[in-house]
PDB file of C-alpha atoms and ligand atoms in Angstrom:
ATOM      1  CA  MET A  25     -11.711  19.336  -1.290  1.00  0.00           C
ATOM      2  CA  ILE A  26     -14.894  16.470  -1.280  1.00  0.00           C
ATOM      3  CA  TYR A  27     -14.158  12.621  -0.356  1.00  0.00           C
ATOM      4  CA  SER A  28     -16.386  10.341  -1.041  1.00  0.00           C
ATOM      5  CA  GLU A  29     -18.321   8.511   1.847  1.00  0.00           C
ATOM      6  CA  LYS A  30     -16.000   5.769   1.646  1.00  0.00           C
ATOM      7  CA  VAL A  31     -12.925   7.793   1.602  1.00  0.00           C
ATOM      8  CA  MET A  32     -14.250   9.085   4.905  1.00  0.00           C
ATOM      9  CA  ASP A  33     -14.553   5.372   6.020  1.00  0.00           C
ATOM     10  CA  HIS A  34     -11.505   4.253   5.930  1.00  0.00           C
ATOM     11  CA  PHE A  35      -9.913   7.265   7.207  1.00  0.00           C
ATOM     12  CA  ALA A  36     -12.283   7.113  10.367  1.00  0.00           C
ATOM     13  CA  ASN A  37     -12.148   3.367  10.925  1.00  0.00           C
ATOM     14  CA  PRO A  38      -8.555   1.998   8.855  1.00  0.00           C
ATOM     15  CA  ARG A  39      -8.621  -1.402   8.307  1.00  0.00           C
ATOM     16  CA  ASN A  40      -5.692  -3.539   9.437  1.00  0.00           C
ATOM     17  CA  ILE A  41      -3.686  -0.971  11.194  1.00  0.00           C
ATOM     18  CA  GLY A  42      -0.888  -2.081  13.450  1.00  0.00           C
ATOM     19  CA  GLU A  43       2.182  -3.693  12.601  1.00  0.00           C
ATOM     20  CA  ILE A  44       2.793  -7.688  12.453  1.00  0.00           C
ATOM     21  CA  GLU A  45       5.521  -8.845  14.686  1.00  0.00           C
ATOM     22  CA  ASN A  46       8.200 -11.370  12.605  1.00  0.00           C
ATOM     23  CA  ALA A  47       6.782 -10.517   8.899  1.00  0.00           C
ATOM     24  CA  ASP A  48       7.641 -12.492   6.400  1.00  0.00           C
ATOM     25  CA  GLY A  49       7.806  -9.050   4.081  1.00  0.00           C
ATOM     26  CA  VAL A  50       8.140  -5.215   5.034  1.00  0.00           C
ATOM     27  CA  GLY A  51       8.265  -2.623   2.358  1.00  0.00           C
ATOM     28  CA  GLU A  52       8.289   1.131   3.531  1.00  0.00           C
ATOM     29  CA  VAL A  53       7.664   4.193   0.992  1.00  0.00           C
ATOM     30  CA  GLY A  54       7.718   7.862   1.214  1.00  0.00           C
ATOM     31  CA  ASN A  55       6.987  11.022  -0.913  1.00  0.00           C
ATOM     32  CA  ALA A  56       9.938  13.041  -0.616  1.00  0.00           C
ATOM     33  CA  LYS A  57       7.741  16.726  -0.958  1.00  0.00           C
ATOM     34  CA  CYS A  58       4.401  16.007   0.569  1.00  0.00           C
ATOM     35  CA  GLY A  59       7.077  13.940   3.859  1.00  0.00           C
ATOM     36  CA  ASP A  60       4.399  10.953   4.130  1.00  0.00           C
ATOM     37  CA  ILE A  61       5.594   7.342   4.585  1.00  0.00           C
ATOM     38  CA  MET A  62       3.638   4.641   4.315  1.00  0.00           C
ATOM     39  CA  LYS A  63       5.029   1.086   6.188  1.00  0.00           C
ATOM     40  CA  MET A  64       3.270  -2.024   5.089  1.00  0.00           C
ATOM     41  CA  TYR A  65       3.917  -5.418   6.623  1.00  0.00           C
ATOM     42  CA  LEU A  66       2.818  -9.284   5.400  1.00  0.00           C
ATOM     43  CA  LYS A  67       2.698 -12.444   6.313  1.00  0.00           C
ATOM     44  CA  ILE A  68       3.301 -14.899   3.688  1.00  0.00           C
ATOM     45  CA  ASP A  69       1.962 -18.803   3.543  1.00  0.00           C
ATOM     46  CA  GLY A  70       2.631 -20.759   0.600  1.00  0.00           C
ATOM     47  CA  GLY A  71       2.522 -17.669  -1.966  1.00  0.00           C
ATOM     48  CA  VAL A  72      -0.471 -15.914   0.096  1.00  0.00           C
ATOM     49  CA  ILE A  73      -1.011 -12.867   1.772  1.00  0.00           C
ATOM     50  CA  THR A  74      -2.212 -14.761   5.241  1.00  0.00           C
ATOM     51  CA  ASP A  75      -2.081 -11.064   6.772  1.00  0.00           C
ATOM     52  CA  VAL A  76      -1.535  -7.634   6.017  1.00  0.00           C
ATOM     53  CA  LYS A  77      -0.823  -4.698   8.362  1.00  0.00           C
ATOM     54  CA  PHE A  78      -0.210  -1.038   7.938  1.00  0.00           C
ATOM     55  CA  LYS A  79       1.352   2.170   9.554  1.00  0.00           C
ATOM     56  CA  THR A  80       0.849   5.314   7.681  1.00  0.00           C
ATOM     57  CA  PHE A  81       2.472   9.042   8.802  1.00  0.00           C
ATOM     58  CA  GLY A  82       0.911  10.902   6.475  1.00  0.00           C
ATOM     59  CA  CYS A  83      -2.454  12.515   4.954  1.00  0.00           C
ATOM     60  CA  GLY A  84      -5.731  11.122   5.531  1.00  0.00           C
ATOM     61  CA  ALA A  85      -6.229  10.267   1.551  1.00  0.00           C
ATOM     62  CA  ALA A  86      -3.186   7.878   2.102  1.00  0.00           C
ATOM     63  CA  ILE A  87      -4.502   6.874   5.742  1.00  0.00           C
ATOM     64  CA  ALA A  88      -7.486   5.164   3.601  1.00  0.00           C
ATOM     65  CA  THR A  89      -5.838   3.899  -0.061  1.00  0.00           C
ATOM     66  CA  SER A  90      -3.451   1.728   2.488  1.00  0.00           C
ATOM     67  CA  SER A  91      -6.592   1.051   4.566  1.00  0.00           C
ATOM     68  CA  ILE A  92      -8.467  -0.293   1.714  1.00  0.00           C
ATOM     69  CA  ALA A  93      -5.432  -1.647  -0.087  1.00  0.00           C
ATOM     70  CA  THR A  94      -4.630  -3.807   2.738  1.00  0.00           C
ATOM     71  CA  GLU A  95      -8.589  -5.119   2.406  1.00  0.00           C
ATOM     72  CA  MET A  96      -8.208  -6.091  -1.502  1.00  0.00           C
ATOM     73  CA  ILE A  97      -4.720  -7.685  -1.033  1.00  0.00           C
ATOM     74  CA  LYS A  98      -5.780 -10.218   1.928  1.00  0.00           C
ATOM     75  CA  GLY A  99      -5.987 -13.393   1.613  1.00  0.00           C
ATOM     76  CA  LYS A 100      -4.878 -13.025  -2.149  1.00  0.00           C
ATOM     77  CA  PRO A 101      -1.687 -14.666  -3.993  1.00  0.00           C
ATOM     78  CA  LEU A 102       1.396 -12.904  -4.539  1.00  0.00           C
ATOM     79  CA  ASP A 103       0.925 -12.552  -8.255  1.00  0.00           C
ATOM     80  CA  GLU A 104      -2.931 -11.217  -7.827  1.00  0.00           C
ATOM     81  CA  ALA A 105      -1.527  -8.551  -4.871  1.00  0.00           C
ATOM     82  CA  LEU A 106       1.174  -7.500  -7.145  1.00  0.00           C
ATOM     83  CA  LYS A 107      -1.258  -6.721 -10.056  1.00  0.00           C
ATOM     84  CA  LEU A 108      -3.493  -4.030  -7.792  1.00  0.00           C
ATOM     85  CA  THR A 109      -2.811  -0.159  -9.151  1.00  0.00           C
ATOM     86  CA  ASN A 110      -3.653   2.860  -7.957  1.00  0.00           C
ATOM     87  CA  LYS A 111      -6.044   2.881 -10.035  1.00  0.00           C
ATOM     88  CA  ALA A 112      -8.618  -0.284  -8.766  1.00  0.00           C
ATOM     89  CA  VAL A 113      -7.485   1.432  -5.107  1.00  0.00           C
ATOM     90  CA  ILE A 114      -9.174   5.011  -5.955  1.00  0.00           C
ATOM     91  CA  GLU A 115     -12.144   2.658  -7.701  1.00  0.00           C
ATOM     92  CA  ALA A 116     -12.615   1.053  -4.620  1.00  0.00           C
ATOM     93  CA  LEU A 117     -12.434   4.127  -2.816  1.00  0.00           C
ATOM     94  CA  ASP A 118     -15.248   5.907  -5.262  1.00  0.00           C
ATOM     95  CA  GLY A 119     -12.538   8.706  -5.996  1.00  0.00           C
ATOM     96  CA  LEU A 120      -9.808  10.531  -5.005  1.00  0.00           C
ATOM     97  CA  PRO A 121      -9.883  14.336  -5.693  1.00  0.00           C
ATOM     98  CA  PRO A 122      -7.179  15.107  -8.500  1.00  0.00           C
ATOM     99  CA  ALA A 123      -4.641  16.443  -5.872  1.00  0.00           C
ATOM    100  CA  LYS A 124      -4.843  13.038  -3.754  1.00  0.00           C
ATOM    101  CA  ILE A 125      -3.626  10.647  -6.522  1.00  0.00           C
ATOM    102  CA  HIS A 126      -0.221  10.721  -5.529  1.00  0.00           C
ATOM    103  CA  CYS A 127      -1.459   9.197  -1.687  1.00  0.00           C
ATOM    104  CA  SER A 128      -2.944   5.766  -3.764  1.00  0.00           C
ATOM    105  CA  VAL A 129       0.274   6.080  -5.369  1.00  0.00           C
ATOM    106  CA  LEU A 130       1.930   5.161  -2.298  1.00  0.00           C
ATOM    107  CA  ALA A 131      -0.096   2.615  -1.070  1.00  0.00           C
ATOM    108  CA  GLU A 132       0.635   0.777  -4.252  1.00  0.00           C
ATOM    109  CA  GLN A 133       4.112   1.211  -3.707  1.00  0.00           C
ATOM    110  CA  ALA A 134       4.149   0.188  -0.057  1.00  0.00           C
ATOM    111  CA  ILE A 135       2.551  -3.369  -0.951  1.00  0.00           C
ATOM    112  CA  LYS A 136       4.971  -3.797  -3.765  1.00  0.00           C
ATOM    113  CA  SER A 137       8.011  -2.689  -1.524  1.00  0.00           C
ATOM    114  CA  ALA A 138       6.832  -5.314   0.960  1.00  0.00           C
ATOM    115  CA  ILE A 139       6.710  -8.524  -1.817  1.00  0.00           C
ATOM    116  CA  ALA A 140       9.876  -7.449  -3.079  1.00  0.00           C
ATOM    117  CA  ASP A 141      11.167  -7.286   0.367  1.00  0.00           C
ATOM    118  CA  TYR A 142       9.779 -10.861   0.992  1.00  0.00           C
ATOM    119  CA  TYR A 143      11.340 -12.178  -2.425  1.00  0.00           C
ATOM    120  CA  THR A 144      14.967 -10.914  -1.543  1.00  0.00           C
ATOM    121  CA  ARG A 145      14.724 -12.714   2.087  1.00  0.00           C
ATOM    122  CA  GLN A 146      14.070 -15.932   0.127  1.00  0.00           C
ATOM    123  CA  GLY A 147      16.874 -15.485  -1.818  1.00  0.00           C
ATOM    124  CA  VAL A 148      15.198 -14.478  -5.181  1.00  0.00           C
ATOM    125  CA  ASP A 149      15.637 -11.161  -7.260  1.00  0.00           C
ATOM    126  CA  PRO A 150      12.484  -9.497  -6.685  1.00  0.00           C
ATOM    127  CA  THR A 151      13.029  -7.905 -10.219  1.00  0.00           C
ATOM    128  CA  PRO A 152      11.173 -10.251 -12.415  1.00  0.00           C
ATOM    129  CA  PHE A 153       8.132  -9.971 -10.265  1.00  0.00           C
ATOM    130  CA  VAL A 154       7.593  -6.582  -9.164  1.00  0.00           C
ATOM    131  CA  GLY A 155       9.392  -4.666 -11.387  1.00  0.00           C
ATOM    132  CA  LYS A 156      10.991  -0.758 -10.885  1.00  0.00           C
ATOM    133  CA  LEU A 157       9.815   0.514  -7.245  1.00  0.00           C
ATOM    134  CA  GLU A 158       9.339   3.936  -7.351  1.00  0.00           C
ATOM    135  CA  ASP A 159      10.106   4.413  -3.762  1.00  0.00           C
ATOM    136  CA  HIS A 160      10.215   7.929  -3.530  1.00  0.00           C
ATOM    137  CA  CYS A 161       7.889   9.466  -6.315  1.00  0.00           C
ATOM    138  CA  ASP A 162       8.707  13.202  -5.869  1.00  0.00           C
ATOM    139  CA  THR A 163       7.205  14.202  -8.947  1.00  0.00           C
ATOM    140  CA  CYS A 164       3.589  13.134  -7.715  1.00  0.00           C
ATOM    141  CA  CYS A 165       3.369  15.782  -5.027  1.00  0.00           C
ATOM    142  CA  GLU A 166       3.248  18.173  -7.850  1.00  0.00           C
ATOM    143  CA  VAL A 167      -0.359  18.014  -8.806  1.00  0.00           C
TER     144      VAL A 167
HETATM  145 FE1  LIG B 214       1.155  12.786   0.313  1.00  0.00          FE
HETATM  146 FE2  LIG B 214      -0.908  12.162   1.070  1.00  0.00          FE
HETATM  147  S1  LIG B 214       0.363  10.730   0.509  1.00  0.00           S
HETATM  148  S2  LIG B 214      -0.427  14.497   0.837  1.00  0.00           S
END
Protein backbone atom coordinates (compact mmCIF):
# COMPACT_ATOMS: atom_id res chain seq x y z
CA MET A 1 0.00 0.00 0.00
CA ILE A 2 1.46 3.35 -1.05
CA TYR A 3 0.86 6.38 1.14
CA SER A 4 1.55 9.97 0.13
CA GLU A 5 4.26 11.94 1.91
CA LYS A 6 1.57 14.01 3.60
CA VAL A 7 -0.12 10.91 5.04
CA MET A 8 3.23 9.67 6.34
CA ASP A 9 3.97 13.08 7.85
CA HIS A 10 0.63 13.32 9.66
CA PHE A 11 0.94 9.72 10.79
CA ALA A 12 4.47 10.22 12.15
CA ASN A 13 3.79 13.69 13.61
CA PRO A 14 0.08 13.97 14.31
CA ARG A 15 -1.13 17.53 14.99
CA ASN A 16 -3.52 18.40 17.79
CA ILE A 17 -3.32 15.03 19.47
CA GLY A 18 -4.68 14.68 23.01
CA GLU A 19 -7.83 15.75 24.77
CA ILE A 20 -9.36 19.02 25.97
CA GLU A 21 -10.51 19.27 29.53
CA ASN A 22 -13.89 20.99 29.77
CA ALA A 23 -14.43 20.66 26.05
CA ASP A 24 -17.62 22.24 24.70
CA GLY A 25 -18.30 19.28 22.44
CA VAL A 26 -16.98 15.74 22.37
CA GLY A 27 -17.64 13.25 19.61
CA GLU A 28 -16.77 9.60 19.36
CA VAL A 29 -17.23 7.38 16.37
CA GLY A 30 -16.18 3.85 15.66
CA ASN A 31 -16.10 1.46 12.79
CA ALA A 32 -17.56 -1.84 13.87
CA LYS A 33 -15.61 -3.87 11.34
CA CYS A 34 -12.06 -2.62 11.70
CA GLY A 35 -12.64 -1.75 15.36
CA ASP A 36 -11.03 1.68 15.01
CA ILE A 37 -12.28 4.46 17.27
CA MET A 38 -11.86 8.21 16.93
CA LYS A 39 -12.59 10.76 19.62
CA MET A 40 -12.74 14.50 18.88
CA TYR A 41 -12.76 17.35 21.44
CA LEU A 42 -13.82 20.90 20.55
CA LYS A 43 -13.52 24.23 22.32
CA ILE A 44 -16.09 26.61 20.86
CA ASP A 45 -16.34 30.34 21.44
CA GLY A 46 -18.92 32.55 19.74
CA GLY A 47 -19.67 29.86 17.16
CA VAL A 48 -15.99 29.44 16.25
CA ILE A 49 -13.81 26.40 16.91
CA THR A 50 -11.00 27.89 18.95
CA ASP A 51 -9.31 24.61 19.81
CA VAL A 52 -9.54 21.01 18.74
CA LYS A 53 -7.83 17.83 19.83
CA PHE A 54 -8.27 14.20 18.94
CA LYS A 55 -7.47 10.70 20.04
CA THR A 56 -7.54 7.82 17.62
CA PHE A 57 -7.26 4.18 18.46
CA GLY A 58 -6.83 2.93 14.98
CA CYS A 59 -4.82 2.52 11.84
CA GLY A 60 -2.24 4.94 10.47
CA ALA A 61 -4.66 6.39 7.94
CA ALA A 62 -7.18 7.07 10.71
CA ILE A 63 -4.49 8.97 12.62
CA ALA A 64 -3.41 10.94 9.53
CA THR A 65 -6.98 11.83 8.50
CA SER A 66 -7.98 12.99 11.96
CA SER A 67 -4.76 14.98 12.31
CA ILE A 68 -5.24 16.92 9.08
CA ALA A 69 -8.98 17.30 9.72
CA THR A 70 -8.25 19.07 13.03
CA GLU A 71 -5.97 21.50 11.19
CA MET A 72 -8.69 22.16 8.64
CA ILE A 73 -11.36 23.09 11.19
CA LYS A 74 -9.31 24.96 13.79
CA GLY A 75 -10.29 28.64 13.86
CA LYS A 76 -13.29 27.99 11.61
CA PRO A 77 -16.94 28.81 12.31
CA LEU A 78 -19.15 25.78 12.99
CA ASP A 79 -21.03 26.00 9.71
CA GLU A 80 -17.76 25.83 7.78
CA ALA A 81 -16.45 22.94 9.87
CA LEU A 82 -19.67 21.06 9.15
CA LYS A 83 -18.98 21.36 5.44
CA LEU A 84 -15.70 19.49 5.74
CA THR A 85 -16.11 16.32 3.73
CA ASN A 86 -14.00 13.20 3.80
CA LYS A 87 -13.22 13.98 0.15
CA ALA A 88 -11.64 17.31 1.15
CA VAL A 89 -9.63 15.47 3.81
CA ILE A 90 -8.37 12.96 1.23
CA GLU A 91 -7.45 15.77 -1.17
CA ALA A 92 -5.57 17.61 1.57
CA LEU A 93 -3.55 14.45 2.17
CA ASP A 94 -2.76 14.08 -1.56
CA GLY A 95 -4.88 10.95 -1.71
CA LEU A 96 -5.47 7.73 0.19
CA PRO A 97 -5.37 4.13 -1.01
CA PRO A 98 -8.92 2.86 -1.81
CA ALA A 99 -8.93 0.45 1.12
CA LYS A 100 -8.33 3.39 3.46
CA ILE A 101 -11.08 5.73 2.23
CA HIS A 102 -13.35 4.73 5.12
CA CYS A 103 -10.76 6.03 7.60
CA SER A 104 -11.38 9.56 6.26
CA VAL A 105 -15.13 9.03 6.71
CA LEU A 106 -14.41 8.37 10.38
CA ALA A 107 -12.64 11.76 10.65
CA GLU A 108 -15.58 13.62 9.05
CA GLN A 109 -18.07 11.83 11.26
CA ALA A 110 -16.05 12.46 14.43
CA ILE A 111 -16.14 16.22 13.80
CA LYS A 112 -19.86 16.14 13.07
CA SER A 113 -20.51 14.09 16.17
CA ALA A 114 -18.54 16.56 18.36
CA ILE A 115 -20.47 19.52 16.90
CA ALA A 116 -23.76 17.64 17.43
CA ASP A 117 -22.75 17.12 21.06
CA TYR A 118 -22.06 20.86 21.38
CA TYR A 119 -25.54 21.75 20.05
CA THR A 120 -27.17 19.17 22.31
CA ARG A 121 -25.40 20.66 25.34
CA GLN A 122 -26.78 24.07 24.33
CA GLY A 123 -30.28 22.58 24.34
CA VAL A 124 -30.45 22.82 20.54
CA ASP A 125 -31.49 19.90 18.34
CA PRO A 126 -28.40 19.27 16.16
CA THR A 127 -30.22 17.40 13.38
CA PRO A 128 -30.99 20.44 11.16
CA PHE A 129 -27.33 21.50 11.30
CA VAL A 130 -25.48 18.22 11.38
CA GLY A 131 -27.86 15.86 9.61
CA LYS A 132 -27.79 12.14 10.11
CA LEU A 133 -24.65 10.73 11.66
CA GLU A 134 -23.26 7.41 10.59
CA ASP A 135 -21.49 6.77 13.83
CA HIS A 136 -21.07 3.10 13.12
CA CYS A 137 -20.31 2.86 9.45
CA ASP A 138 -19.93 -0.90 9.24
CA THR A 139 -20.34 -0.97 5.49
CA CYS A 140 -17.34 1.22 4.77
CA CYS A 141 -14.75 -1.40 5.77
CA GLU A 142 -15.81 -3.74 3.00
CA VAL A 143 -13.50 -2.23 0.40
FE1 LIG B 1 -10.65 1.29 9.83
FE2 LIG B 1 -8.55 2.75 9.22
S1 LIG B 1 -10.31 3.38 10.29
S2 LIG B 1 -8.74 0.57 9.00
